[in-house]
Tab-separated table of C-alpha atoms in Angstrom:
chain	number	residue	atom	x	y	z
A	1	MET	CA	17.727	1.740	6.967
A	2	SER	CA	17.979	4.174	3.744
A	3	GLN	CA	19.991	6.456	4.010
A	4	SER	CA	17.618	9.439	2.023
A	5	ARG	CA	15.551	11.888	3.590
A	6	THR	CA	13.364	14.528	2.405
A	7	PHE	CA	12.127	17.562	5.342
A	8	LEU	CA	8.762	17.855	5.248
A	9	GLU	CA	7.642	21.257	6.203
A	10	GLU	CA	5.856	21.471	9.826
A	11	PRO	CA	3.071	22.686	9.093
A	12	LEU	CA	2.406	19.712	5.660
A	13	LEU	CA	3.759	18.368	8.334
A	14	ASN	CA	1.254	18.118	11.108
A	15	ASN	CA	-1.437	18.639	8.811
A	16	LEU	CA	-0.576	14.718	7.573
A	17	LYS	CA	-0.166	13.465	10.675
A	18	ALA	CA	-3.151	14.915	12.026
A	19	ILE	CA	-4.717	13.268	9.138
A	20	ALA	CA	-3.560	9.863	9.789
A	21	SER	CA	-4.428	10.111	13.195
A	22	ARG	CA	-8.297	10.290	11.839
A	23	ILE	CA	-7.803	8.004	9.688
A	24	ARG	CA	-6.865	5.634	12.822
A	25	GLU	CA	-9.767	6.557	13.889
A	26	ASN	CA	-12.127	5.910	11.496
A	27	VAL	CA	-10.113	1.838	11.346
A	28	VAL	CA	-10.615	1.469	15.091
A	29	ARG	CA	-14.268	2.381	14.959
A	30	MET	CA	-15.032	0.761	11.914
A	31	ILE	CA	-14.022	-2.337	12.617
A	32	SER	CA	-15.536	-2.914	16.110
A	33	GLU	CA	-18.480	-1.625	14.975
A	34	ALA	CA	-18.780	-4.543	12.636
A	35	GLY	CA	-17.504	-6.860	15.493
A	36	SER	CA	-14.800	-8.044	12.568
A	37	GLY	CA	-11.529	-7.264	10.936
A	38	HIS	CA	-8.069	-6.744	10.200
A	39	LEU	CA	-7.313	-3.443	12.517
A	40	GLY	CA	-3.383	-5.070	13.245
A	41	ALA	CA	-2.462	-5.028	8.979
A	42	SER	CA	-4.700	-1.448	8.573
A	43	LEU	CA	-3.620	0.117	11.370
A	44	SER	CA	0.165	-1.164	10.233
A	45	ILE	CA	0.096	0.669	6.636
A	46	ILE	CA	-1.493	3.639	7.665
A	47	ASP	CA	1.240	5.797	6.811
A	48	ILE	CA	2.218	5.463	3.573
A	49	LEU	CA	-1.070	5.261	2.414
A	50	VAL	CA	-1.417	8.907	3.828
A	51	VAL	CA	1.737	9.846	1.981
A	52	LEU	CA	0.638	8.223	-0.983
A	53	TYR	CA	-2.788	9.826	-1.388
A	54	PHE	CA	-2.313	13.190	0.204
A	55	LEU	CA	1.173	14.327	-1.363
A	56	LYS	CA	2.567	11.597	-3.973
A	57	ILE	CA	-0.289	9.986	-6.289
A	58	LYS	CA	-1.811	11.289	-8.877
A	59	HIS	CA	-5.230	11.442	-8.818
A	60	ASP	CA	-8.538	13.117	-8.969
A	61	PRO	CA	-11.679	11.605	-6.090
A	62	LYS	CA	-13.955	13.522	-8.504
A	63	ASN	CA	-13.544	12.006	-11.175
A	64	PRO	CA	-12.307	8.251	-10.020
A	65	SER	CA	-11.795	6.531	-13.719
A	66	TRP	CA	-9.568	9.235	-14.679
A	67	SER	CA	-7.399	7.427	-17.528
A	68	GLU	CA	-3.972	9.915	-15.916
A	69	ARG	CA	-4.734	8.611	-12.635
A	70	ASP	CA	-1.544	6.036	-10.386
A	71	ARG	CA	-2.497	2.695	-10.100
A	72	VAL	CA	-2.582	1.902	-6.149
A	73	ILE	CA	-3.189	-1.883	-5.931
A	74	LEU	CA	-3.645	-2.700	-2.068
A	75	SER	CA	-2.718	-6.670	-2.544
A	76	LYS	CA	-2.889	-7.298	1.381
A	77	GLY	CA	-6.854	-7.067	0.461
A	78	HIS	CA	-7.782	-7.672	3.935
A	79	ALA	CA	-6.218	-4.163	4.903
A	80	ALA	CA	-8.557	-3.175	3.276
A	81	PRO	CA	-10.960	-1.035	5.859
A	82	ALA	CA	-7.406	1.110	5.801
A	83	LEU	CA	-8.160	1.550	1.706
A	84	TYR	CA	-11.750	2.214	2.698
A	85	ALA	CA	-11.442	5.128	5.589
A	86	VAL	CA	-8.580	6.893	3.480
A	87	LEU	CA	-10.722	6.970	0.297
A	88	ALA	CA	-12.758	8.885	1.708
A	89	GLU	CA	-11.507	11.236	3.303
A	90	CYS	CA	-9.990	12.189	0.272
A	91	GLY	CA	-13.063	12.357	-1.077
A	92	TYR	CA	-14.428	9.585	-2.329
A	93	PHE	CA	-17.401	8.838	-1.396
A	94	PRO	CA	-18.818	10.281	2.241
A	95	THR	CA	-17.658	9.231	5.876
A	96	SER	CA	-20.736	7.992	7.016
A	97	LEU	CA	-20.405	4.587	5.424
A	98	LEU	CA	-17.281	3.653	6.639
A	99	SER	CA	-19.632	2.347	9.481
A	100	SER	CA	-21.696	0.330	6.753
A	101	LEU	CA	-18.864	-1.924	7.036
A	102	ARG	CA	-19.267	-5.607	6.167
A	103	ARG	CA	-22.913	-4.816	6.209
A	104	ILE	CA	-25.341	-7.716	3.872
A	105	ASP	CA	-26.406	-4.478	2.221
A	106	SER	CA	-22.628	-2.169	1.789
A	107	PHE	CA	-20.942	-2.097	-0.358
A	108	LEU	CA	-17.395	-1.582	1.697
A	109	GLN	CA	-16.833	-5.663	2.163
A	110	GLY	CA	-14.315	-7.670	3.952
A	111	HIS	CA	-12.040	-7.214	0.853
A	112	PRO	CA	-11.573	-3.820	-1.645
A	113	GLU	CA	-14.154	-4.794	-5.295
A	114	VAL	CA	-13.359	-2.296	-8.204
A	115	TYR	CA	-17.467	-0.915	-8.269
A	116	ILE	CA	-16.051	1.329	-4.856
A	117	PRO	CA	-14.647	4.170	-6.521
A	118	GLY	CA	-10.740	5.112	-6.019
A	119	ILE	CA	-10.111	0.645	-5.969
A	120	ASP	CA	-8.345	-0.498	-9.463
A	121	MET	CA	-8.196	-3.451	-7.695
A	122	VAL	CA	-10.512	-7.103	-6.514
A	123	SER	CA	-8.170	-8.428	-3.882
A	124	GLY	CA	-8.383	-11.401	-0.782
A	125	SER	CA	-6.357	-13.689	-2.152
A	126	LEU	CA	-2.540	-12.931	-1.784
A	127	GLY	CA	-0.064	-12.765	-3.705
A	128	GLN	CA	-2.112	-11.568	-6.965
A	129	GLY	CA	-0.713	-7.876	-7.028
A	130	LEU	CA	1.812	-7.430	-8.849
A	131	SER	CA	1.288	-9.515	-11.687
A	132	ILE	CA	-1.622	-7.295	-11.954
A	133	ALA	CA	-0.007	-4.437	-11.367
A	134	ASN	CA	2.888	-6.252	-14.253
A	135	GLY	CA	0.017	-5.808	-16.627
A	136	MET	CA	-0.620	-1.877	-15.802
A	137	ALA	CA	2.745	-0.729	-16.069
A	138	LEU	CA	3.123	-2.962	-19.081
A	139	SER	CA	0.323	-1.086	-20.484
A	140	PHE	CA	1.242	2.206	-19.246
A	141	ARG	CA	4.930	1.900	-21.290
A	142	LEU	CA	3.488	0.456	-24.524
A	143	ASN	CA	0.780	3.594	-24.668
A	144	GLY	CA	3.401	6.154	-23.911
A	145	LYS	CA	2.136	6.767	-20.724
A	146	ASN	CA	3.742	8.036	-17.418
A	147	ASN	CA	1.582	6.532	-15.166
A	148	ARG	CA	2.708	4.618	-11.934
A	149	VAL	CA	1.644	2.010	-10.544
A	150	TYR	CA	2.197	1.638	-7.181
A	151	VAL	CA	1.831	-1.984	-4.679
A	152	ILE	CA	0.734	-1.914	-1.330
A	153	MET	CA	2.152	-6.273	-0.088
A	154	GLY	CA	2.356	-8.060	3.053
A	155	ASP	CA	5.107	-9.561	4.124
A	156	GLY	CA	3.724	-12.605	5.307
A	157	GLU	CA	2.207	-12.337	1.396
A	158	LEU	CA	5.562	-12.803	0.518
A	159	ASN	CA	5.516	-16.754	0.808
A	160	GLU	CA	3.514	-17.013	-2.299
A	161	GLY	CA	5.645	-18.139	-4.872
A	162	GLN	CA	3.765	-16.125	-7.565
A	163	VAL	CA	4.449	-12.954	-6.014
A	164	TRP	CA	8.156	-13.993	-7.067
A	165	GLU	CA	7.544	-15.046	-10.179
A	166	ALA	CA	6.256	-12.153	-10.840
A	167	ALA	CA	9.368	-10.077	-8.792
A	168	LEU	CA	11.059	-11.032	-11.618
A	169	THR	CA	9.116	-10.677	-14.851
A	170	SER	CA	9.046	-7.100	-13.357
A	171	SER	CA	12.740	-6.899	-13.769
A	172	HIS	CA	13.976	-8.941	-17.093
A	173	LEU	CA	10.719	-5.788	-18.910
A	174	MET	CA	12.638	-3.329	-16.329
A	175	LEU	CA	9.404	-1.762	-15.403
A	176	ASP	CA	10.877	1.619	-12.610
A	177	ASN	CA	7.122	3.053	-13.016
A	178	ILE	CA	6.263	-0.429	-10.568
A	179	THR	CA	6.792	0.659	-6.927
A	180	VAL	CA	6.259	-2.665	-4.344
A	181	ILE	CA	5.686	-0.869	-0.584
A	182	ILE	CA	5.625	-3.852	1.851
A	183	ASP	CA	4.321	-3.715	5.436
A	184	ARG	CA	7.067	-5.148	7.366
A	185	ASN	CA	5.485	-5.232	10.823
A	186	GLY	CA	7.052	-9.106	11.716
A	187	PHE	CA	3.617	-11.181	11.660
A	188	GLN	CA	1.149	-13.275	9.533
A	189	GLN	CA	-1.807	-14.710	10.626
A	190	GLU	CA	-0.731	-17.269	12.890
A	191	GLY	CA	2.461	-16.082	14.831
A	192	SER	CA	5.572	-14.391	13.808
A	193	THR	CA	6.702	-14.575	9.634
A	194	GLU	CA	10.467	-15.373	10.840
A	195	ASN	CA	9.224	-18.518	12.477
A	196	ILE	CA	6.939	-19.263	9.876
A	197	LYS	CA	9.146	-18.871	6.575
A	198	ARG	CA	12.428	-16.960	7.051
A	199	LEU	CA	12.512	-13.665	4.775
A	200	GLU	CA	15.377	-12.948	5.587
A	201	PRO	CA	17.355	-11.012	3.971
A	202	LEU	CA	14.393	-9.501	2.425
A	203	ALA	CA	16.265	-6.571	1.154
A	204	GLU	CA	19.222	-8.868	-0.798
A	205	LYS	CA	16.506	-11.662	-1.580
A	206	TRP	CA	15.051	-8.692	-4.183
A	207	LYS	CA	18.080	-7.211	-5.351
A	208	ALA	CA	19.105	-10.335	-6.061
A	209	PHE	CA	15.756	-10.999	-8.916
A	210	GLY	CA	16.892	-7.742	-9.888
A	211	TRP	CA	15.138	-4.517	-7.217
A	212	HIS	CA	16.323	-1.199	-6.220
A	213	ALA	CA	15.992	-1.728	-2.233
A	214	ILE	CA	15.154	0.614	-0.495
A	215	GLU	CA	14.428	-0.016	3.677
A	216	ILE	CA	12.653	2.414	5.464
A	217	ASP	CA	10.659	3.286	8.919
A	218	GLY	CA	7.063	2.252	7.772
A	219	HIS	CA	5.306	5.040	10.580
A	220	ASP	CA	8.126	8.398	9.528
A	221	LEU	CA	6.608	9.790	6.837
A	222	ASN	CA	9.874	11.753	5.842
A	223	GLN	CA	11.505	8.821	5.040
A	224	ILE	CA	8.134	7.375	3.639
A	225	ILE	CA	8.243	10.021	1.050
A	226	ALA	CA	12.245	10.198	0.533
A	227	ALA	CA	12.147	6.718	-0.392
A	228	LEU	CA	8.663	7.141	-2.443
A	229	ASN	CA	10.692	9.860	-4.648
A	230	GLU	CA	14.051	8.544	-4.626
A	231	ALA	CA	12.383	4.946	-6.304
A	232	GLU	CA	10.427	7.614	-9.010
A	233	LEU	CA	13.917	8.883	-10.620
A	234	THR	CA	14.714	5.393	-10.069
A	235	LYS	CA	15.580	4.148	-13.458
A	236	GLY	CA	15.639	0.572	-15.441
A	237	TYR	CA	14.698	-1.715	-11.806
A	238	PRO	CA	11.351	-1.662	-10.503
A	239	THR	CA	11.542	-0.240	-6.754
A	240	VAL	CA	10.516	-2.074	-3.842
A	241	ILE	CA	10.178	-0.121	-0.192
A	242	ILE	CA	10.554	-1.707	3.098
A	243	ALA	CA	8.932	-0.194	5.380
A	244	HIS	CA	9.170	-1.174	8.195
A	245	THR	CA	5.800	-1.205	10.612
A	246	ILE	CA	4.606	-2.234	13.827
A	247	LYS	CA	1.079	-3.685	13.846
A	248	GLY	CA	-1.101	-2.195	15.272
A	249	PHE	CA	0.614	0.912	15.251
A	250	GLN	CA	-1.407	3.805	17.971
A	251	GLN	CA	-3.210	1.681	19.285
A	252	ASN	CA	-3.243	0.300	22.911
A	253	TYR	CA	-5.347	-3.388	23.340
């Protein structure tokens, strides 16, 4: 785990925890009412999304297409309910719309679409997020902008060869304005990631591809913001944050 620590003041920390709890309730309700959806994969990334949207990134819910905003790519698009709930909490669209998840007349479908306020990439076919992020990050550099790109990726998604091709490109181009966050919950659709296609030692693999690697507890808000700050200060290398999480975190089945 990362030794870098940031200690958020207690009122702020408690507020973020309350937001995360409220979002979890909304996600469970959304998926229950829809009758389908990826609950475990959504719940495991909520703490990460809360720190990003309520503490770290530049964004404006009143102006979703603001050119100076940072970009967040949910490469594991099946966890869309978590992102929708966070965007609604931020004010991108009314929270009342969350109950329409996956309905035929709803704009909140099972995977993100760019016509939804706050969404920058259509995702669902796994493995594509980092490739898109490379293009965004390079464009920002060429245009002299300091926008950052964050990619949230599942650990099962690392079975995709395109991820590793894109990782080589990121490091070759020294795209230090990219941060990949891996939701390391240890499971994918057909079982344990280590039984299906062993990933460990994961941090060493990314380092071998020229990345700065950080390992954290993905449910510790202090560790999350510390890692994001460390990534922003790291120059010459893209950063991967391996966030160890629990699939279905804080949900009793």
